[in-house]
Every structure is written in C-alpha cells, then in structure tokens.
Amino acid sequence: MRVVCILFRDEGKNENFAESCYRFTPDIALRGQEAIFLDIGKCQRLYSEALVVSRLKALLARFGRKATIALADDVPAALASAHSGGNSVRDQLPLAFLDDYLDPFAVDPETKKNTATICELLSALGIRTLGDFRRVPVRGLVSRFGGTVETAWLRLNNPQVARSLPWPRWKVPEKIREERVFLETEYCANLEPLLFLLRDPLDRCMARLRGRSLRAQTLRIQFELEKHSFVREPRREWKLALYAPQGTAASLLPLIRERLQAELARQPLESLVLALTVEVTETAPGFSGQRNFFHEREEKEEAWNGLMGRLAAKLGRERVFHARTTERYLPEHSWARTRAGAEEVPLPYGSRPLRLLTPARALHRVGRFLLEGGKRWRITEVDGPERIKGEWWSDPVERDYYRIETLGGEALWIYRDSRGGLFLHGMFE
Amino acid sequence: MESVERISISDLRALIGQTETGERKRERFPSARIPSGVPRGALVEVTGSARTEWAAAFLAENGGVPVAWVEAQLSIFPTALAERRAGLERIVFIEAGRELDWTLLTLLRSQVFPVIVASDILRGESELRRYQLLAEKANATLLLLSERFTPAWCIALQIEAGRKAQATEIRLRKQKI
C-alpha cells in the first residue's frame, strides 16, 4: 500500500478534483471536504511516485486549488504528514495528530471532540508528542482511557494495523440526465408546448430513478435558446430543490409548471427554445422497483409529497409544517415547527386558549372594561392568576395569567408582566 | 348463455331516481354533539364564541384522520390543540397569507386530506360553490370557522358553538343533508 494524501488549504469542490484523479487509481477516498486519499500501491508500474506528485501539482494548478501533497505507507501516516506540512519525523509530531490516527476518513464527528479531551488529559501527564505516546505501555492506557486510545496506539506502533483500515472507496455519482432536441416543426416559444415536450425527458429520468429505487430531491432544467444578437441569455437554467422527494413525472410536472410560470413571467423567453435538458442532481431513497399490488401506500405517499412540495414552493417552506409540543412553560415557546409529525411531549400546565396572539397586544383597563385598539370588553368574571416564571438563562419572564369572561360571551387570556403592564395574549375561542 | 338477473321497472326507476337526485348514502364523521354526524364531501360552517373549541373536540373524536389547518395568518395555538388531544402528529398547519384561495383549491383537488379546517374565509357564493364541488369530489369535509354566518346555500351544515358557564353549547342553524 502506498497512499497519497492531498490536503486542501482552500475551499472548493473536492469531488470534482477526486473525479480527475481517476486517471491514477480507482482507489480514491475522501476525508469530507478536507482531504483526498489515493492508493497508488497497485499502479506503481504505470506511474512513478514522482510523476504522480508532479501531475497532481499540475492538476491543482488547473483547478486553481491549493493543497499539500504527502506520501506514506498507510492512510493515517499520510494524513499526519500532510497536516504537518511534510514533516516526516512522526515521533516529533504533537499529540493533537492523534486524531489522524483515530479517524483518518472523518467518519465519526464525535471522534475529534473525544480526541481533544484525551489529548488534554495525556498532556497533563507529560505526554506531548506521538513519540512519547508510542513509548507508553498500552495496558496502562486502556485501563485509563478505553479502547479508542488502544486503537491509536496500535496504529502508531504497528504499520500492519494502520494498513488494514477499511477503505471507503469513493465513486463518482452517476448523473441522470435526459435531453430533448426539438424538431423544426416543434415551435416552442412559451410555457405550454415546453411543458408538453418536457414530459418525455422527465418521465425517462423518473423511470431511471425508479429502476434504482431512488427519487428526485433536486432537479436542474435547462433551455437552449436560438441565438440572436438580442438574446442576452442563450441558456436559461433553473434549479428545483424539492420540499419532499418525488418519484413520478406526474407529481413533478405541477411543481415545474408553477416554478416556470413565475420565472417566465419575470423574464420571458427571448427566442425559440431549441433543446431542453432535465438533470437529477440529488436523489433520495425511493420505493422498491415494482409497485405494490396489494396496497396504495406508495401512491398515497407520492400524492402527499407532491402536495407538500407544491404548497412549500408557492407559500415558502416555513409556512407548511407540522407542530410538536416542547417542554417549555412560556406559551410562545411551548411548541415548535417540524417537517414531520412527532410524538407529543406531555403537557405540564393548565388549560391554554386555542388562539394565541403573537406578539401579545397591550391592553388598558378602565374600571370593569378592557380596551385594545378599537375593541372594548366588559369583564364579568376573572379566573387566576397562573404565574409563569422562568427562562432566566435566556430571556427572564415573570407573568401572571388570567382568564377573563366578558359580557359578550368571549373568554380572553391576558397577563400582567413584572412591570405591571397588561397584555392580551390569547382567546378561548 | 349466462342468465341475466331480471329487475322490476319500479326498482329500476328507484335506482335511476337515486342517481339523478344524488340520494346516495353520504358518509359522515361521528360527533357526540351532533347526532346525525358531520357530513363528508360538504362544507360545514361553525360560528360562535366557541367555534375553535368545537373544531378541536371534533378532531379529537376523529383521531387518525389527516387534517390540514389553513389560516391566512396563523393564530391557532398547537399546544392547546395537543392539550385537547386533537392529535398534532396528523395535522399539517398552513399559513397561506394572500394565497388562501389557491391553497384551499389545491388541498381539495389533491384529495389527500379528508378534513380541512379554514379560518375566517370571507368568500362569495361562487367561490364557496367551487369549494363545495371539489369537497364533494374529494369526499372531504371543509370546516369553515367564521365569525358570522354566511348566507350561502352550498353550505351543508351550519353550527353555532357558544359558551355557557365554561362549557360549549351547540345549536344547529342549518342542516341540508
């Protein structure tokens, strides 16, 4: 095994760079958006190490990326070497490099936090470099710090263990893309004929997705326009990030229609459309390959997703939601918006009104009357107070809530705050 | 040859009459306060000072039915609905803003929700008729929570939910079907 580590020093799409590295080896792995590993051990007869490094440098220049390249016999060593800027004296590296040995592919987000704690504890014991750490007897480490530290110790001391790390091979995500070039007789200058002709490529995309038990999450639609001097944008492109994944052209078409209707009303097409492309850029797990003959669950879920998608696209994602109760006493914080229906938290307090005013409206009391804006209520009965006090950690609150019955038959939920102000917060309607 | 079951002329007339007048047996949601139940595929208007309380009680009685709760500006308090065991997990809240009409039509056309609750819709007869036709097709109940009664013939059931000594008092103002 011979591993090249390309550690990026800037931000960019590492997947694109990884794709270009297929020329060297198919064994490619990614450490999130931080680094790329190439196992070139099996292709050393094709390329020398020096040649790989020089070609990688040329590629980095072509992509406009900045990175440190390091070579080693295993993944953790290559990563540690790249992190240290090519410092090959492993034993002199500080203890913080232990993370590179524990989780070089950054699979578990918790590892970094745990390693930092372990490093602090070890530093307090006078162990400051990887060399110091290697010299500590492993038995003493396991009893104090657990099995994680033993793994790091073994990977540092035994190259065979470091080489046997499972290799999460990265694959280029296959693009699902369908195109339709229009015939001369297919005159397309507005939405209706375009939607008609869009249906075919969209349907093919969905059929390909269904074959893999996937559904579309994000789509890209592109129109190629006839080029004229007055056409400012000969290629129009739209990205559709769907609220819920869709698996059929029938559920997608209304969404596309609404989006394009709005977009083309804002900026109409400047010339005839010559070709259109539909590309599925992001997918989500879908249903099994064949529809279930015995129940309609899939169809129902598809209809539900389609509807939610349309509503969210038109009204905004934050305006279509489920609600769940939370364990907080302050009425306005006692519930939260969610994407899916959640189990209810048992409610620890008394009766709440079905209508809540956000924000609460200031009230004035004149004798037996309560006044708000142009409204006036005569108090007939008062029930309370119920004191709500707390949330001292963020926004300290102290309110006395009352239920007020009025002459008109309405029931108000009002409160008096710590400064004596009266507010209308809800209605028992 | 297969034998064809003979049907009398009077039976046939009764069947034709049933189809023409739409006298099919209408499905209903059970409701303890309304003995005949709440009709499906129809518009139901609820007014009075306890209209939302009645709607919450109705949802609690019909657990498991997917519900869409639509308002232009949401003022419904989900915590209070949970307290009344209305089943928050199956309710989708929609704050429609200016698109209230579009939202209701889309929900009815989708035929996904058997119960749609909409608050303070001030609509004319023709819009309500459109909702009624779609509700009928979707076999859905559109509960309209209104401040005042709407004098529209297409509303099948009008309920007045008032408050008397902290309890809800129900009065049927109109029951067409």
XYZ file of C-alpha atoms in Angstrom:
606
model
C 0.000 0.000 0.000
C 1.214 3.468 -0.876
C -1.076 6.359 -0.046
C -1.062 9.877 -1.455
C -2.827 12.427 0.718
C -3.959 15.682 -0.899
C -4.809 18.042 1.949
C -6.625 21.143 0.673
C -5.770 24.538 2.058
C -8.720 26.292 0.405
C -12.412 25.700 -0.165
C -13.784 24.120 -3.296
C -15.486 21.061 -4.709
C -13.227 18.186 -3.736
C -15.453 15.720 -5.582
C -14.572 17.353 -8.909
C -10.874 17.074 -8.147
C -11.306 13.480 -6.969
C -13.001 12.663 -10.283
C -9.952 13.904 -12.185
C -7.729 11.619 -10.054
C -9.308 8.508 -11.585
C -6.513 8.612 -14.163
C -4.067 7.483 -11.432
C -6.103 4.940 -9.478
C -9.678 3.810 -8.881
C -8.940 3.553 -5.126
C -9.960 7.020 -4.009
C -11.310 8.002 -0.596
C -12.432 11.352 0.786
C -11.983 12.918 4.202
C -15.031 15.195 3.985
C -14.158 18.469 2.288
C -10.667 18.419 3.780
C -8.578 15.798 2.001
C -8.438 13.166 -0.728
C -6.550 9.864 -0.427
C -5.288 7.883 -3.407
C -3.956 4.347 -3.021
C -1.308 4.132 -5.745
C 0.333 0.947 -4.416
C -1.085 -1.195 -7.229
C -0.308 1.158 -10.102
C 3.315 1.902 -9.446
C 4.310 0.122 -12.664
C 2.319 2.684 -14.607
C 3.409 5.815 -12.778
C 6.361 6.577 -10.569
C 5.595 8.389 -7.310
C 7.413 11.492 -8.510
C 5.339 11.517 -11.696
C 2.073 11.221 -9.743
C 3.061 14.098 -7.485
C 4.096 16.341 -10.367
C 0.864 15.562 -12.268
C -1.197 16.206 -9.172
C 0.503 19.586 -8.800
C -0.311 20.384 -12.427
C -3.940 19.342 -11.836
C -4.167 21.503 -8.732
C -2.957 24.457 -10.790
C -5.590 23.721 -13.466
C -8.336 23.612 -10.840
C -6.947 26.714 -9.136
C -6.676 24.838 -5.837
C -4.060 24.955 -3.092
C -3.110 21.751 -1.313
C -0.321 19.893 0.476
C 0.623 16.527 -1.000
C 2.132 13.834 1.208
C 3.020 10.166 0.638
C 3.193 7.367 3.204
C 2.661 3.643 3.607
C -0.699 3.990 5.313
C -3.584 6.463 5.478
C -3.040 7.879 8.999
C 0.660 8.443 8.379
C -0.019 10.175 5.035
C -2.632 12.440 6.651
C -0.419 13.285 9.608
C 2.446 14.022 7.238
C 0.244 16.321 5.118
C -1.075 18.070 8.240
C 2.470 18.700 9.431
C 3.445 20.154 6.067
C 5.605 17.199 5.002
C 7.342 16.630 8.352
C 8.366 13.011 8.106
C 9.634 12.647 11.696
C 6.456 11.174 13.077
C 7.630 10.866 16.667
C 8.187 14.606 16.903
C 4.627 15.481 15.896
C 2.444 16.950 18.657
C -0.167 14.782 20.346
C -3.022 16.598 18.560
C -2.158 14.472 15.484
C -3.661 11.502 17.308
C -6.969 12.355 15.601
C -5.389 11.499 12.230
C -4.677 8.002 13.530
C -8.063 7.500 15.132
C -10.413 8.601 12.372
C -8.479 9.460 9.208
C -11.606 9.339 6.996
C -13.543 11.589 9.428
C -16.415 9.109 9.614
C -17.469 9.887 13.187
C -17.905 13.587 14.107
C -17.621 12.724 17.809
C -14.050 11.387 17.464
C -12.469 14.834 17.128
C -14.108 16.035 20.350
C -13.162 12.880 22.266
C -9.580 13.009 20.968
C -9.217 16.610 22.117
C -10.252 15.547 25.653
C -7.869 12.580 25.611
C -5.023 14.810 24.354
C -5.622 17.287 27.187
C -5.515 14.513 29.769
C -2.379 12.967 28.255
C -0.657 16.365 28.083
C -1.376 16.819 31.780
C 0.511 13.546 32.328
C 3.507 14.897 30.398
C 2.839 13.040 27.117
C 3.215 15.730 24.471
C 4.357 14.089 21.217
C 3.375 10.991 19.259
C 6.787 9.558 20.175
C 6.025 9.929 23.905
C 2.651 8.316 23.318
C 4.170 5.338 21.479
C 6.505 4.632 24.360
C 3.693 4.406 26.958
C 2.761 0.779 27.810
C -0.573 0.039 26.180
C -2.060 -1.693 29.241
C -1.896 1.466 31.310
C -3.620 3.424 28.552
C -6.555 1.069 28.081
C -7.477 0.982 31.754
C -7.487 4.793 31.934
C -8.727 5.949 28.511
C -10.567 2.982 26.996
C -10.297 1.090 23.736
C -10.125 4.162 21.464
C -6.664 5.066 22.698
C -5.535 1.483 22.271
C -6.586 1.650 18.584
C -4.495 4.776 18.068
C -1.539 3.214 19.881
C -1.711 0.068 17.751
C -1.979 2.058 14.508
C 1.084 4.067 15.515
C 3.186 1.108 16.589
C 2.133 -1.489 14.073
C 2.049 -0.384 10.393
C 0.165 -3.581 9.512
C -2.783 -2.460 11.696
C -2.745 1.020 10.133
C -2.820 -0.534 6.630
C -5.776 -2.764 7.462
C -8.119 0.218 7.903
C -11.272 -0.303 5.808
C -11.050 1.834 2.665
C -14.298 3.741 1.987
C -13.985 3.838 -1.779
C -15.469 6.966 -3.322
C -17.404 6.635 -6.540
C -18.329 9.371 -8.981
C -22.067 9.896 -8.550
C -23.702 8.937 -11.807
C -25.685 11.731 -13.413
C -29.244 11.130 -14.502
C -29.671 13.439 -17.414
C -32.106 13.388 -20.311
C -32.159 15.707 -23.255
C -34.645 16.615 -25.922
C -33.601 18.437 -29.093
C -36.643 19.941 -30.828
C -37.513 19.371 -34.443
C -38.041 22.360 -36.725
C -41.755 21.697 -36.622
C -41.822 21.815 -32.819
C -42.323 25.505 -32.282
C -41.617 26.332 -28.660
C -41.793 29.917 -27.538
C -43.985 29.691 -24.442
C -44.709 27.512 -21.459
C -47.473 25.177 -22.608
C -45.651 23.477 -25.528
C -42.490 23.418 -23.435
C -44.209 21.556 -20.621
C -45.668 19.152 -23.140
C -42.229 18.385 -24.553
C -40.605 18.352 -21.114
C -42.754 15.450 -20.042
C -40.833 12.852 -22.079
C -37.320 13.512 -20.744
C -38.739 13.963 -17.245
C -40.534 10.646 -17.495
C -37.341 8.909 -18.659
C -35.390 10.406 -15.742
C -38.014 9.159 -13.302
C -38.014 5.689 -14.882
C -34.219 5.513 -14.470
C -34.519 6.604 -10.860
C -37.249 4.085 -10.160
C -35.031 1.320 -11.528
C -32.588 2.143 -8.762
C -35.275 2.626 -6.087
C -34.493 6.326 -5.897
C -36.498 9.564 -6.057
C -35.525 13.039 -7.176
C -34.621 15.579 -4.497
C -33.056 18.293 -6.657
C -33.522 18.862 -10.375
C -31.919 21.107 -12.942
C -33.831 22.196 -16.019
C -32.031 23.884 -18.849
C -33.357 25.516 -22.036
C -31.133 26.202 -25.045
C -32.477 29.240 -26.900
C -31.977 30.208 -30.516
C -29.032 32.570 -30.648
C -29.711 36.083 -31.884
C -27.947 39.358 -31.239
C -30.796 40.470 -28.945
C -30.788 37.290 -26.833
C -28.960 38.115 -23.639
C -29.088 34.633 -22.106
C -28.965 31.878 -24.743
C -29.046 29.262 -21.992
C -31.664 29.508 -19.241
C -31.285 27.261 -16.240
C -33.355 26.610 -13.118
C -32.623 24.526 -10.064
C -35.575 22.938 -8.288
C -34.848 21.905 -4.710
C -37.907 19.864 -3.794
C -39.544 20.026 -0.363
C -40.137 16.282 -0.454
C -38.589 13.759 -2.860
C -40.683 12.965 -5.930
C -40.737 9.732 -7.868
C -43.082 10.368 -10.784
C -43.321 12.830 -13.648
C -46.998 13.355 -12.804
C -46.196 14.719 -9.349
C -43.265 16.778 -10.618
C -44.972 18.481 -13.543
C -47.285 20.742 -11.481
C -44.267 21.879 -9.445
C -42.270 22.611 -12.582
C -45.237 24.364 -14.164
C -45.658 26.728 -11.205
C -41.952 27.482 -10.965
C -41.534 28.128 -14.699
C -44.719 30.169 -14.835
C -43.331 32.522 -12.203
C -39.839 32.614 -13.735
C -41.042 33.226 -17.297
C -43.460 35.905 -16.142
C -40.491 37.700 -14.569
C -38.177 37.177 -17.537
C -39.875 35.887 -20.696
C -38.099 33.729 -23.257
C -36.285 35.925 -25.779
C -36.292 33.441 -28.651
C -37.382 29.941 -29.617
C -36.256 27.025 -27.477
C -34.098 24.572 -29.469
C -33.395 21.957 -26.812
C -34.099 21.195 -23.204
C -32.279 19.127 -20.613
C -33.501 17.637 -17.354
C -30.891 16.531 -14.852
C -31.432 14.963 -11.447
C -28.652 16.405 -9.327
C -29.639 14.973 -5.961
C -31.559 11.837 -5.087
C -33.263 10.333 -2.055
C -34.142 6.705 -1.303
C -37.342 5.692 -3.043
C -39.711 2.785 -3.201
C -38.903 -0.731 -4.333
C -38.549 -1.448 -8.051
C -42.132 -2.616 -8.558
C -45.334 -1.049 -7.306
C -47.121 -2.913 -4.561
C -50.162 -4.661 -5.940
C -51.967 -5.018 -2.644
C -51.936 -1.580 -1.071
C -51.780 2.063 -2.129
C -49.183 3.282 0.362
C -46.745 4.361 -2.360
C -49.369 6.255 -4.331
C -50.605 7.960 -1.163
C -47.106 8.952 -0.124
C -46.387 10.200 -3.633
C -49.570 12.310 -3.616
C -48.715 13.640 -0.141
C -45.160 14.563 -1.161
C -46.399 16.193 -4.349
C -48.925 18.294 -2.456
C -46.465 19.349 0.254
C -43.932 20.222 -2.427
C -46.416 22.436 -4.284
C -47.540 24.209 -1.128
C -43.979 24.759 0.070
C -42.872 26.024 -3.351
C -45.708 28.546 -3.519
C -46.008 29.666 0.126
C -42.492 29.077 1.440
C -41.091 26.108 3.343
C -41.557 27.675 6.775
C -45.301 28.169 6.165
C -46.159 24.492 5.691
C -45.351 22.491 8.795
C -46.272 20.051 11.491
C -46.089 21.106 15.114
C -44.768 19.398 18.208
C -45.007 20.465 21.808
C -41.849 21.292 23.738
C -41.028 21.186 27.429
C -41.091 24.935 27.960
C -43.509 26.941 30.041
C -43.528 30.181 28.067
C -46.617 29.856 25.797
C -44.957 31.165 22.635
C -42.072 28.703 23.097
C -44.195 25.731 24.085
C -44.345 24.395 20.534
C -42.012 24.123 17.556
C -42.381 23.684 13.824
C -41.270 20.335 12.365
C -41.175 18.729 8.944
C -42.903 15.530 10.046
C -45.457 14.703 12.686
C -43.756 13.992 16.011
C -44.815 12.405 19.269
C -46.285 14.835 21.734
C -44.494 15.832 24.886
C -46.834 15.523 27.895
C -48.052 18.975 28.879
C -47.205 20.012 32.400
C -49.539 23.010 32.708
C -53.172 24.085 32.845
C -55.713 24.999 30.215
C -54.433 27.046 27.284
C -56.505 29.071 24.784
C -56.817 27.810 21.214
C -55.885 31.205 19.764
C -52.585 32.812 20.660
C -51.703 36.342 19.620
C -48.082 36.812 18.598
C -46.921 39.289 19.749
C -49.225 39.912 22.707
C -51.226 43.163 22.424
C -51.103 45.886 25.055
C -54.378 46.324 26.994
C -55.754 49.190 29.004
C -58.075 48.700 31.932
C -60.657 51.305 32.796
C -62.847 50.129 35.685
C -64.665 46.963 34.538
C -63.610 47.486 30.942
C -60.614 46.240 28.963
C -59.618 48.246 25.881
C -57.415 47.205 22.975
C -57.216 49.165 19.730
C -60.841 49.895 18.863
C -62.214 46.958 20.881
C -63.831 47.037 24.304
C -64.755 44.163 26.616
C -66.726 44.319 29.857
C -65.328 41.933 32.473
C -67.854 39.618 34.107
C -65.577 37.008 35.671
C -61.866 36.679 36.426
C -60.065 33.385 36.928
C -56.416 33.288 38.023
C -53.649 34.102 38.336
C -51.424 31.362 36.927
C -47.848 32.509 37.381
C -45.349 31.704 34.604
C -41.839 32.474 35.670
C -38.525 31.242 34.348
C -36.274 31.025 31.299
C -33.732 33.001 33.332
C -30.965 31.632 31.106
C -32.149 33.495 28.006
C -34.985 35.964 28.489
C -36.216 36.092 32.098
C -40.006 36.192 32.265
C -42.496 36.729 35.062
C -46.142 36.831 34.066
C -49.445 36.406 35.877
C -52.058 34.968 33.507
C -55.826 35.451 33.964
C -58.810 34.037 32.136
C -61.383 36.797 31.687
C -65.027 36.102 30.839
C -66.688 39.029 29.113
C -70.259 40.222 28.746
C -70.235 39.370 25.024
C -69.501 35.694 25.835
C -65.844 35.842 24.857
C -63.075 34.422 27.018
C -59.746 36.268 26.969
C -56.331 35.136 28.160
C -54.464 38.114 29.485
C -51.341 38.602 31.554
C -49.752 41.207 33.745
C -45.960 41.394 33.408
C -43.423 42.187 36.153
C -43.650 45.917 35.316
C -47.424 45.970 35.737
C -48.318 46.142 32.027
C -51.474 44.321 30.859
C -51.394 42.272 27.655
C -53.921 40.281 25.664
C -52.194 37.004 24.747
C -54.953 34.739 23.537
C -58.631 33.899 23.164
C -60.553 30.851 24.296
C -62.479 30.702 21.043
C -75.587 -18.249 -22.044
C -75.427 -16.625 -18.666
C -78.766 -15.906 -17.063
C -79.425 -12.209 -16.572
C -80.970 -11.179 -13.284
C -84.346 -9.591 -14.015
C -85.058 -6.315 -12.333
C -88.511 -4.824 -11.998
C -89.403 -1.491 -13.596
C -90.137 0.048 -10.201
C -86.716 -0.994 -8.861
C -85.069 0.425 -11.946
C -86.926 3.716 -11.546
C -85.874 3.896 -7.910
C -82.236 3.340 -8.887
C -82.386 5.981 -11.629
C -84.093 8.387 -9.267
C -81.404 7.806 -6.674
C -78.651 8.590 -9.175
C -80.381 11.684 -10.519
C -81.162 13.214 -7.165
C -77.850 12.185 -5.647
C -79.575 10.418 -2.771
C -76.649 8.139 -2.150
C -75.796 7.334 1.406
C -73.434 10.071 2.488
C -70.504 9.164 4.709
C -70.309 11.032 7.999
C -67.765 11.719 10.692
C -69.084 10.898 14.159
C -69.617 13.782 16.526
C -71.005 13.405 20.041
C -72.709 16.822 19.933
C -74.311 16.325 16.511
C -76.393 13.130 16.449
C -76.521 12.867 12.645
C -72.750 13.315 12.394
C -70.713 15.697 10.261
C -71.157 15.007 6.527
C -68.171 14.194 4.342
C -67.867 15.813 0.941
C -69.515 19.013 2.128
C -68.949 22.484 3.527
C -69.611 22.888 7.237
C -69.636 26.331 8.806
C -69.057 26.842 12.528
C -69.650 30.185 14.197
C -69.918 31.417 17.765
C -67.552 32.190 20.590
C -66.507 28.525 20.991
C -66.106 27.605 17.316
C -62.434 26.586 17.562
C -63.149 24.608 20.745
C -65.787 22.655 18.833
C -63.349 22.044 15.928
C -60.695 20.778 18.376
C -63.225 18.474 20.027
C -64.319 17.213 16.602
C -60.704 16.417 15.656
C -60.183 14.635 18.978
C -63.254 12.490 18.252
C -61.935 11.577 14.809
C -58.367 10.589 15.581
C -56.070 9.315 12.842
C -57.717 11.315 10.040
C -55.176 13.546 8.240
C -56.112 17.203 8.737
C -54.973 20.413 7.055
C -55.382 23.557 9.188
C -55.282 26.621 6.960
C -55.267 30.260 8.018
C -54.121 33.443 6.313
C -52.180 34.446 9.447
C -51.836 31.553 11.853
C -53.209 32.278 15.303
C -54.079 28.713 16.247
C -52.077 27.552 19.256
C -50.809 23.982 18.614
C -50.034 23.438 22.302
C -53.713 23.997 23.116
C -54.735 21.570 20.374
C -52.402 18.959 21.862
C -53.912 19.625 25.275
C -57.363 18.837 23.835
C -55.981 15.585 22.324
C -56.606 16.707 18.754
C -53.572 14.669 17.549
C -50.891 17.107 16.417
C -48.934 14.432 14.536
C -51.566 14.195 11.780
C -52.281 17.934 11.414
C -50.473 19.984 8.781
C -50.553 23.718 9.509
C -50.507 26.043 6.541
C -50.067 29.796 6.772
C -51.432 30.795 3.396
C -51.158 34.599 3.502
C -52.690 36.047 0.348
C -52.862 32.631 -1.303
C -55.678 31.323 0.870
C -57.965 30.631 -2.071
C -55.228 28.886 -4.088
C -54.240 26.838 -1.031
C -57.784 25.636 -0.368
C -58.338 24.737 -4.010
C -55.002 22.877 -4.165
C -55.767 20.973 -0.959
C -59.223 19.984 -2.153
C -58.014 18.995 -5.619
C -55.238 16.828 -4.187
C -57.835 14.691 -2.333
C -55.215 13.978 0.323
C -56.976 15.409 3.388
C -60.403 14.133 4.464
C -60.723 17.141 6.814
C -59.651 20.706 6.049
C -60.137 23.434 8.640
C -60.064 27.017 7.408
C -60.499 30.105 9.475
C -62.259 33.386 8.614
C -62.773 32.947 4.904
C -64.825 35.799 3.552
C -65.859 34.403 0.192
C -68.732 34.909 -2.178
C -71.286 32.349 -3.245
C -69.426 31.326 -6.415
C -66.141 30.606 -4.594
C -67.950 28.611 -1.930
C -69.749 26.657 -4.639
C -66.355 25.832 -6.173
C -65.115 24.580 -2.786
C -68.285 22.571 -2.357
C -67.920 20.807 -5.706
C -64.294 19.973 -5.030
C -65.055 18.851 -1.471
C -67.747 16.574 -2.833
C -65.358 15.098 -5.372
C -62.656 14.613 -2.748
C -65.160 13.304 -0.175
C -63.612 15.807 2.208
C -65.168 17.980 4.887
C -64.230 21.636 4.697
C -64.787 23.155 8.144
C -65.140 26.908 7.891
C -64.636 28.699 11.207
C -66.363 32.041 10.723
C -67.241 34.989 12.879
C -70.700 35.333 11.296
C -72.976 33.016 9.330
C -72.581 33.078 5.571
C -75.935 33.117 3.793
C -74.880 30.609 1.119
C -76.977 27.651 0.015
C -73.944 25.479 -0.758
C -73.044 25.144 2.928
C -74.494 21.835 4.079
C -74.303 22.269 7.818
C -74.163 25.409 9.948
C -73.335 25.051 13.621
C -73.329 27.693 16.304
C -70.927 26.853 19.103
C -71.450 29.180 22.030
C -70.052 29.298 25.525
C -72.199 28.783 28.592
C -70.604 28.533 32.025
C -67.244 27.471 30.543
C -68.921 24.692 28.523
C -69.604 24.586 24.789
C -73.251 24.857 23.749
C -74.156 23.602 20.272
C -77.037 24.783 18.108
C -77.680 23.592 14.563
C -78.630 26.575 12.413
C -78.950 24.726 9.123
C -78.747 21.070 8.168
C -79.240 20.421 4.474
C -78.170 16.789 4.261
